[in-house]
XYZ file of C-alpha atoms in Angstrom:
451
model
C 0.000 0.000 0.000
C 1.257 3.427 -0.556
C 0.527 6.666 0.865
C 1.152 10.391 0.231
C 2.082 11.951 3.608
C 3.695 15.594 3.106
C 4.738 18.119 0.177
C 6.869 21.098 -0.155
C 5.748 23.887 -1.169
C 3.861 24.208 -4.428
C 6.374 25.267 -7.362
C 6.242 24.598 -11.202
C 6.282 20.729 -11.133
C 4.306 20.273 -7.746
C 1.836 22.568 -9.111
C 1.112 20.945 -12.218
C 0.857 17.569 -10.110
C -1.550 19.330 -7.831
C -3.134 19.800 -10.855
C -3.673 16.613 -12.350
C -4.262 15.372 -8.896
C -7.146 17.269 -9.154
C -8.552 16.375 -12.562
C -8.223 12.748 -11.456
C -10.222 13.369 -8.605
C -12.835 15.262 -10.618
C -12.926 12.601 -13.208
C -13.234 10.033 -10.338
C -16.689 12.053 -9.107
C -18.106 12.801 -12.777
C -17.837 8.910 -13.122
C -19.885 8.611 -9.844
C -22.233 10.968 -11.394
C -23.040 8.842 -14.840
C -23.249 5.617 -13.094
C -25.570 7.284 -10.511
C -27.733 8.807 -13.635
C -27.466 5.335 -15.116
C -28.652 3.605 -12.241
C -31.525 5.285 -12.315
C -32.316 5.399 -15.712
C -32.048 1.670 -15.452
C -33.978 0.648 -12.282
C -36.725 2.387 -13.978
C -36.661 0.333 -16.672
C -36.247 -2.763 -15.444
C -39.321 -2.128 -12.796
C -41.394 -1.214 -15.836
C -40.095 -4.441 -17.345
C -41.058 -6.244 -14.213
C -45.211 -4.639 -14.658
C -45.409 -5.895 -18.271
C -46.111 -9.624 -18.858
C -46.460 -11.894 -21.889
C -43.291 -13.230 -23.855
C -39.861 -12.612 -22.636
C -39.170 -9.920 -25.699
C -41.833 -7.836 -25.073
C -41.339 -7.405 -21.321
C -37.432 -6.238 -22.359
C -38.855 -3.461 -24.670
C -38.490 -0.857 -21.849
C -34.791 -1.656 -21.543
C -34.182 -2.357 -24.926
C -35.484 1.369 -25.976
C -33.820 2.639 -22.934
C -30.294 1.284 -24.152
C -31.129 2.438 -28.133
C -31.904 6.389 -27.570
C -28.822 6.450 -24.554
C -26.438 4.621 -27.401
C -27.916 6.838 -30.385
C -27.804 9.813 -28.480
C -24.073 9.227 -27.528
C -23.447 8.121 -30.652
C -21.867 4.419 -29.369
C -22.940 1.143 -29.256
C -25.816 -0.658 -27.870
C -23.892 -3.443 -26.220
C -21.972 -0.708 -24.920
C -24.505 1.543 -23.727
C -26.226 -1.772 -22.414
C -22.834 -2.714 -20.386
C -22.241 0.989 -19.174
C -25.954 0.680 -17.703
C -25.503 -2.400 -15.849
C -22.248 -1.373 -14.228
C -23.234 1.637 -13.344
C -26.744 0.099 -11.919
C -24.635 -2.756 -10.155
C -22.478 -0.297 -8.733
C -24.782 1.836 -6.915
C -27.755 -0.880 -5.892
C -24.862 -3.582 -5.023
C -21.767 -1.334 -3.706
C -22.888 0.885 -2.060
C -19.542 1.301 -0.105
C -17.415 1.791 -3.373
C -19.897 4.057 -4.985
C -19.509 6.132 -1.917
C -15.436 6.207 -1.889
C -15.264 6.916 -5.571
C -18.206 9.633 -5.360
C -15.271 11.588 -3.022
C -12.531 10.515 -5.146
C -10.992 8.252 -2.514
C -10.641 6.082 -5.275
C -10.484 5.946 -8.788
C -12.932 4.532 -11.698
C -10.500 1.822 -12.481
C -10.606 0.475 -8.859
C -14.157 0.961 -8.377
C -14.705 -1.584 -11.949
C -12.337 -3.506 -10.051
C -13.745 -4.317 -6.823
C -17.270 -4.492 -8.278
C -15.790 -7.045 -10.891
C -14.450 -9.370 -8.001
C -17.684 -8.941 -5.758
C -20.284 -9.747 -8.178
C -19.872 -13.843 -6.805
C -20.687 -12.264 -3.517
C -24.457 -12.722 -3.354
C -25.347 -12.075 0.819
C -25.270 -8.627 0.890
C -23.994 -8.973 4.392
C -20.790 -10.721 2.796
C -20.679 -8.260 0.262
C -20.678 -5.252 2.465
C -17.804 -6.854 4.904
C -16.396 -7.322 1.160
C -16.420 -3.839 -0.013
C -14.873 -2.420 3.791
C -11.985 -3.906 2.964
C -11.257 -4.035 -0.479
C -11.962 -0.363 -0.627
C -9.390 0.219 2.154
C -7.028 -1.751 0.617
C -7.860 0.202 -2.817
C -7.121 3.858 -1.395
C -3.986 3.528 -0.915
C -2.643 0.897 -3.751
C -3.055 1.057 -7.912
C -5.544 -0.809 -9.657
C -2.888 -3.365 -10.561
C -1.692 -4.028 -6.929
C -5.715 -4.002 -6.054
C -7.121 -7.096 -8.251
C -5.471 -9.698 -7.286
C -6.312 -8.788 -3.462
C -9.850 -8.277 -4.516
C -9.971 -11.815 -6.009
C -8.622 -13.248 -2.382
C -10.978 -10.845 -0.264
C -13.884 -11.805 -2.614
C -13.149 -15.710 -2.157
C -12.655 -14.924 1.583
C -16.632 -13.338 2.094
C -18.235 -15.301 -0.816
C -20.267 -17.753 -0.268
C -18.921 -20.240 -3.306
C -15.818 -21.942 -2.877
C -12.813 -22.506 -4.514
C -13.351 -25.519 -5.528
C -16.799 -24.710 -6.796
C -15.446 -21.626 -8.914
C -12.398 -24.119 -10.314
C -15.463 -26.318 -11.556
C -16.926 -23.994 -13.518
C -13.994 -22.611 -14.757
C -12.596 -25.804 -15.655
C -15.645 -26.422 -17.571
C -15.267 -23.392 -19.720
C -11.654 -23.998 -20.491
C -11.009 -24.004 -24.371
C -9.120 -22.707 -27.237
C -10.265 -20.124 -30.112
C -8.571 -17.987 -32.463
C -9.262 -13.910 -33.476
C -7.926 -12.835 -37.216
C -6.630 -10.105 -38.150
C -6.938 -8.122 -41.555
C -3.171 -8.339 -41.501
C -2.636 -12.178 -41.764
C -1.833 -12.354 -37.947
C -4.157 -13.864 -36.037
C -4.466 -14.174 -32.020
C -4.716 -17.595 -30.222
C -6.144 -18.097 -26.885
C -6.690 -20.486 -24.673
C -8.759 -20.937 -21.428
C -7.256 -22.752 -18.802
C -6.175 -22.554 -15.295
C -4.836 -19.516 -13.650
C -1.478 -21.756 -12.551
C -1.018 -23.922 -15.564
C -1.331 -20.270 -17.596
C 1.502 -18.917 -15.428
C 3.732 -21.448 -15.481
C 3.417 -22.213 -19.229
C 4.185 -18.218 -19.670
C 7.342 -18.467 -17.620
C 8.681 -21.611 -19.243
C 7.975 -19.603 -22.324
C 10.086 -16.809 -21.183
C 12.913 -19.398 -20.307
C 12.976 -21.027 -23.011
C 13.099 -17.309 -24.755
C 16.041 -16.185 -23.686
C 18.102 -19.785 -23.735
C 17.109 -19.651 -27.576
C 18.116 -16.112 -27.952
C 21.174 -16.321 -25.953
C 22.604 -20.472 -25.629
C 24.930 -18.986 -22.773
C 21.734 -17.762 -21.060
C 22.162 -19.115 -17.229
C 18.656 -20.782 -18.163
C 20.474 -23.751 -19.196
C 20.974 -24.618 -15.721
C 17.894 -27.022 -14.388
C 15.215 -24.821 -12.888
C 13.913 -26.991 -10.287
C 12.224 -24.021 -7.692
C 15.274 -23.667 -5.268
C 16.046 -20.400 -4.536
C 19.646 -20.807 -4.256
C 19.599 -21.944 -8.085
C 17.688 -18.317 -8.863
C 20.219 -15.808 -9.907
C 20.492 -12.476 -7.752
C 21.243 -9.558 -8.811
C 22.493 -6.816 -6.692
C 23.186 -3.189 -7.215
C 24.338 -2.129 -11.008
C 26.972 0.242 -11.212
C 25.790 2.194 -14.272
C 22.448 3.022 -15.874
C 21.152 0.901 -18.665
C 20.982 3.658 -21.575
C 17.382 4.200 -23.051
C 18.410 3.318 -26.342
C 18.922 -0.541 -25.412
C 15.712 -0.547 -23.764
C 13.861 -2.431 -26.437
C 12.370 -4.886 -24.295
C 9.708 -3.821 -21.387
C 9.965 -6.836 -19.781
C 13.681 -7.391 -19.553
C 15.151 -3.539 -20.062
C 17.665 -5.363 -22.182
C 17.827 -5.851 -26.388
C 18.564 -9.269 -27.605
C 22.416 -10.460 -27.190
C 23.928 -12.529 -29.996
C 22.485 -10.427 -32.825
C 18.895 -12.262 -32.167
C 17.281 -9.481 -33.774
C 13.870 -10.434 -31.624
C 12.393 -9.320 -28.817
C 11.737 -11.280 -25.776
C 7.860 -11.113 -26.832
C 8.757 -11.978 -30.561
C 11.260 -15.164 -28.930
C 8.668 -16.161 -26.520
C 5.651 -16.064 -29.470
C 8.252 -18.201 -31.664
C 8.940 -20.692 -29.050
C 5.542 -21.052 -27.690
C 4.190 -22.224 -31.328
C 7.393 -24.224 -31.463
C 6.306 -26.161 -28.532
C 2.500 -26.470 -29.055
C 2.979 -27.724 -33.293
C 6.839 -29.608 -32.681
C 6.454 -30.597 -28.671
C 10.032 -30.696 -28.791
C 12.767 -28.568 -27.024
C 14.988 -29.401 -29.882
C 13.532 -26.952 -31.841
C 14.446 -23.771 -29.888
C 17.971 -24.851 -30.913
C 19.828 -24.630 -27.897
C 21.086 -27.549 -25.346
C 19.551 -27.594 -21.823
C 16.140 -26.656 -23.033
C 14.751 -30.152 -21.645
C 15.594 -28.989 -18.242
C 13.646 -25.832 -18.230
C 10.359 -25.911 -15.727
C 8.061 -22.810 -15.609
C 7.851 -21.315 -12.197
C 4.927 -19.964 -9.601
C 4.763 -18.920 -6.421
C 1.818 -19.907 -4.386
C 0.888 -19.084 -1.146
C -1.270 -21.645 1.005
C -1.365 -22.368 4.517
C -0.195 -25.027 6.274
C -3.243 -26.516 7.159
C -4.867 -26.422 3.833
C -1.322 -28.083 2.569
C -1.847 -30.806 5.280
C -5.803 -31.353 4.092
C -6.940 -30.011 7.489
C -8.375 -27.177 5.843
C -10.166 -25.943 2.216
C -8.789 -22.500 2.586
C -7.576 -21.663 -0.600
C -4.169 -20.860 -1.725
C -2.857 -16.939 -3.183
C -1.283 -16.841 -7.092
C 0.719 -13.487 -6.558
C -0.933 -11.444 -9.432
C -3.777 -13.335 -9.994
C -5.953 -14.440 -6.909
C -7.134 -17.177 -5.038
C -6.594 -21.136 -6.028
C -8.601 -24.341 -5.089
C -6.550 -25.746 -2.111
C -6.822 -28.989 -3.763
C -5.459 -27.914 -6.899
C -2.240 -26.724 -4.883
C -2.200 -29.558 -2.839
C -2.345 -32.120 -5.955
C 0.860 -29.608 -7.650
C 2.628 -29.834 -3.719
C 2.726 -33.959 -4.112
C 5.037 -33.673 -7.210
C 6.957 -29.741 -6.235
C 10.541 -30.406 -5.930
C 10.606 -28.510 -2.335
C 8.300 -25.438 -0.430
C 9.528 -23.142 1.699
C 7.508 -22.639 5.123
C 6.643 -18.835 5.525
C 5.440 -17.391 9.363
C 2.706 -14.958 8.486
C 1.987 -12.099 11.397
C -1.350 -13.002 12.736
C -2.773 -9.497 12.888
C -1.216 -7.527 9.122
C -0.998 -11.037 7.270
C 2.558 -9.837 6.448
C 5.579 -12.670 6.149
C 7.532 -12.753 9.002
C 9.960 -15.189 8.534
C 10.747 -18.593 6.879
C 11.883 -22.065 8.382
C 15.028 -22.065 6.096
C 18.184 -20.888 8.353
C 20.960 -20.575 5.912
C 21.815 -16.517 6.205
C 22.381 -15.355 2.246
C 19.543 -18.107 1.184
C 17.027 -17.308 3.656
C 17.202 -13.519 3.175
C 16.475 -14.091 -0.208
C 13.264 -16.564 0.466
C 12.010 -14.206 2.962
C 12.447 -10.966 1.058
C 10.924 -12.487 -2.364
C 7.628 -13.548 -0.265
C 8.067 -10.238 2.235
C 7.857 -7.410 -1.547
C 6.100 -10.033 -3.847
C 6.648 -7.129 -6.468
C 8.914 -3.976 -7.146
C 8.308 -2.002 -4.143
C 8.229 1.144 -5.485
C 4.711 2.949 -4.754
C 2.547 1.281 -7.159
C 4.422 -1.016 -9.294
C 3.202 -4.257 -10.093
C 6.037 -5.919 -11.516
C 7.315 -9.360 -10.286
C 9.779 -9.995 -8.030
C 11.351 -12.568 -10.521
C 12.053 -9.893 -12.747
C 13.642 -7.338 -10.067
C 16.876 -6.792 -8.490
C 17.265 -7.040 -4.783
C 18.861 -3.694 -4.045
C 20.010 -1.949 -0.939
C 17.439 0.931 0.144
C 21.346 2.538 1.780
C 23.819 1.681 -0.643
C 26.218 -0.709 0.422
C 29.337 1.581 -1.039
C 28.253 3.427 1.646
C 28.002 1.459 4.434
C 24.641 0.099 3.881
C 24.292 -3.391 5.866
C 23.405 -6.883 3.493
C 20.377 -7.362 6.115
C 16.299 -7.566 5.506
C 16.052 -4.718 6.662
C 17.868 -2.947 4.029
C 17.247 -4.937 1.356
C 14.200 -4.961 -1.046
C 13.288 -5.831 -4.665
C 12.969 -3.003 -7.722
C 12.272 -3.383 -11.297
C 15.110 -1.756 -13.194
C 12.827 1.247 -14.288
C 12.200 1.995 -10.551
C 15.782 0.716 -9.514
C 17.449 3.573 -11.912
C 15.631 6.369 -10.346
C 17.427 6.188 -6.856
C 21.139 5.327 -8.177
C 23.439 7.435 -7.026
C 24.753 8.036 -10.542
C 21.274 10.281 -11.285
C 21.132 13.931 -11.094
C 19.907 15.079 -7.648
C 16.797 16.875 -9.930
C 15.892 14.037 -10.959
C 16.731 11.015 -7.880
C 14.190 9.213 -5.171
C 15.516 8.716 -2.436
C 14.510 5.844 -0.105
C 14.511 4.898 3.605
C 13.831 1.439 5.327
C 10.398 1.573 7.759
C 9.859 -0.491 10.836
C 7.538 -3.611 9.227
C 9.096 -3.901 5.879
C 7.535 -0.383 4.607
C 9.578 1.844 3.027
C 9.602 5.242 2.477
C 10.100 7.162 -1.087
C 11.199 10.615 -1.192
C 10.358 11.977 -4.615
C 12.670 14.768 -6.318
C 9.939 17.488 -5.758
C 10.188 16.445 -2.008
C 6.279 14.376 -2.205
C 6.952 11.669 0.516
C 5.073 7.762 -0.003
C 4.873 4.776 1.961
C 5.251 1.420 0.083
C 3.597 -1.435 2.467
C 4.740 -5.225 1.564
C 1.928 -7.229 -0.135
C -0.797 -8.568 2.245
C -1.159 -12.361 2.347
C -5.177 -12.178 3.303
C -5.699 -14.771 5.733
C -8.657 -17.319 5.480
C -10.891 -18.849 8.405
């Protein structure tokens, strides 16, 4: 979770974010506004609809002409109109709580779709409104990207289906269907679980970069232990912009490959699904390769004790049994003490100083830690918040995971006009100075806990 505490005084730059600030905030209540005049628009309609009787199409005529003049008159259409009506009717009849904290900006549009998304499995509206509390006080103080995947767990924490009922149906709808294009590319998709999806995408990205680089450190077996992960501390220089061709690895291809990591990771995805053979990424070691997830799940649901379900970082909550049928074949766990109060990890049951640090730091950020950044904690580098050049201990408590986008803002290297500066909390938060002097507070992820 992050926070804006304190400002300098308004100049140039902290004036125009004041600004936008601002027009955020206003956009946040005109949004309240339409879905407010949409939810009454609606209700009307449908309680007309409910007064007329005969065959099902003639009862929907009052919604039907309700949707046509809205999507004429806005000159969009109907499904959209229709879709805009029902999410603004579902937000203020259902959520009532979020309709409220967006209506005074607390949050924005994009978190209110979010929450309401997640909730509408909720049907007690006693469950729902315990629901809403906390997702919406999770919500004002995270982005919409940090938000989802907490609004999944809360959702599966006050709804009444479980997780094994909502991996049921969606294991029932799982296919595969393909969109054209007018440009002779098409798009392929495929519906499957959450975990299998992850895991194929990471073995994807693996297999990317052994194929675009047979020196990669890939080649090594990949078998979930942390000590095989590779770690990378603080860099020494910036990475210039103009090798920055790839947003997920800030790196361009080595070895003249001229792809990038997208392009290698389409190529050897099709490889796989029409060859199923790591032969034909051309590069030795590919056999080896095993996509990684991290999953959260506690002990007693491991042991069968309990249902609860488990926590995909990213994503949301998984059927305990699911996790439990993936733990009977996983190579190793690692044991993580959550705080009983925050839901924050506390510690792991490996001892092993440089090893352990690293366990407990990866399941402590979960993500870059820089005020709302999403991106994974496989993909950062564990950097010291006080350099150690300077003195800065190797120790949890000044260590913590940053994408390299977020990572290069702080190095020292960066003009002072332009540098964050950050400072180790008590409780893992951390606090980021910007250069106009804003101050935020970065919380570690919550692990919500289930009864």
């Amino acid at each position: 979770m992050s926070t804006l505490t304190t400002s300098t005084p308004p100049d140039t730059a902290s004036g125009r974010m004041a600004a936008w600030l601002e027009i955020q905030a206003e956009k946040a209540r005109i949004h309240a506004r339409e879905a407010a005049l949409l939810h009454d628009a609606f209700a009307e309609a449908l309680d007309e609809r409910e007064k007329r009787t005969g065959a099902e199409d003639m009862r929907d005529i009052p919604v039907r002409s309700l949707v046509a003049e809205f999507s004429a008159a806005g000159r969009i259409s109907s499904r959209t109109m229709e879709s805009a009506m029902w999410n603004g009717y579902a937000l203020v009849a259902k959520f009532p709580v979020t309709f409220q904290a967006l209506e005074s900006a607390q949050i924005s549009p994009t978190h209110a779709r979010i929450i309401t998304d997640a909730g509408a499995q909720i049907s007690d509206q006693t469950d729902r409104f315990a629901y809403e509390i906390a997702a919406v006080d999770y919500a004002s103080g995270e982005s919409p990207n940090r938000v989802r995947s907490v609004a999944r767990m809360l959702a599966a924490k006050h709804g009444g289906v479980t997780a094994a009922e909502r991996r049921k149906k969606g294991h029932d709808a799982r296919r595969v269907w393909v969109d054209d294009f007018d440009d002779g590319q098409a798009e392929l998709h495929i519906m499957t679980s959450s975990v299998l999806a992850h895991a194929a995408l990471d073995r994807a990205s693996r297999l990317a970069r052994l194929a675009r680089d047979p020196n990669s450190s890939e080649i090594r077996a990949c078998l979930g232990d942390a000590e095989k992960e590779p770690i990378t501390w603080e860099d020494v220089s910036l990475i210039p912009e103009d090798l920055v061709h790839d947003a997920e690895d800030g790196v361009s291809a080595p070895h003249d490959d001229p792809r990038t990591m997208d392009q290698a990771r389409a190529d050897v995805m099709m490889d796989l699904l029409l060859a199923a053979s790591a032969e034909t990424v051309a590069a030795a070691g590919a056999e080896a390769i095993r996509g990684h997830i991290q999953v959260t799940i506690p002990a007693a649901a491991l042991a069968g004790a309990s249902d609860a379900p488990a926590d995909l970082p990213g994503c949301g909550p998984v059927d305990a049994d699911l996790i439990r049928e993936i733990a009977s074949v996983a190579p190793g766990w690692d044991r993580l003490y959550l705080d009983g109060c925050s839901g924050i990890v506390m510690a792991t049951d490996r001892y092993r100083p440089t090893a352990e640090m690293r366990r407990y730091l990866r399941a402590r950020d979960g993500r870059c830690r820089f005020p709302g950044c999403a991106g994974s904690v496989r993909r950062c580098d564990l950097d010291h918040t006080r350099e150690h050049s300077r003195g800065g201990p190797t120790s949890c408590g000044n260590l913590s995971h940053l994408c390299r986008r977020h990572h290069s803002l702080k190095h020292p290297d960066v003009d002072a006009k332009y540098r964050w500066a950050a400072r180790q909390l008590s409780g893992g938060r951390i606090e980021w100075t910007s250069p106009h002097g804003d101050v935020f507070i970065d919380h570690p992820q919550t692990h919500v806990q289930f009864s």
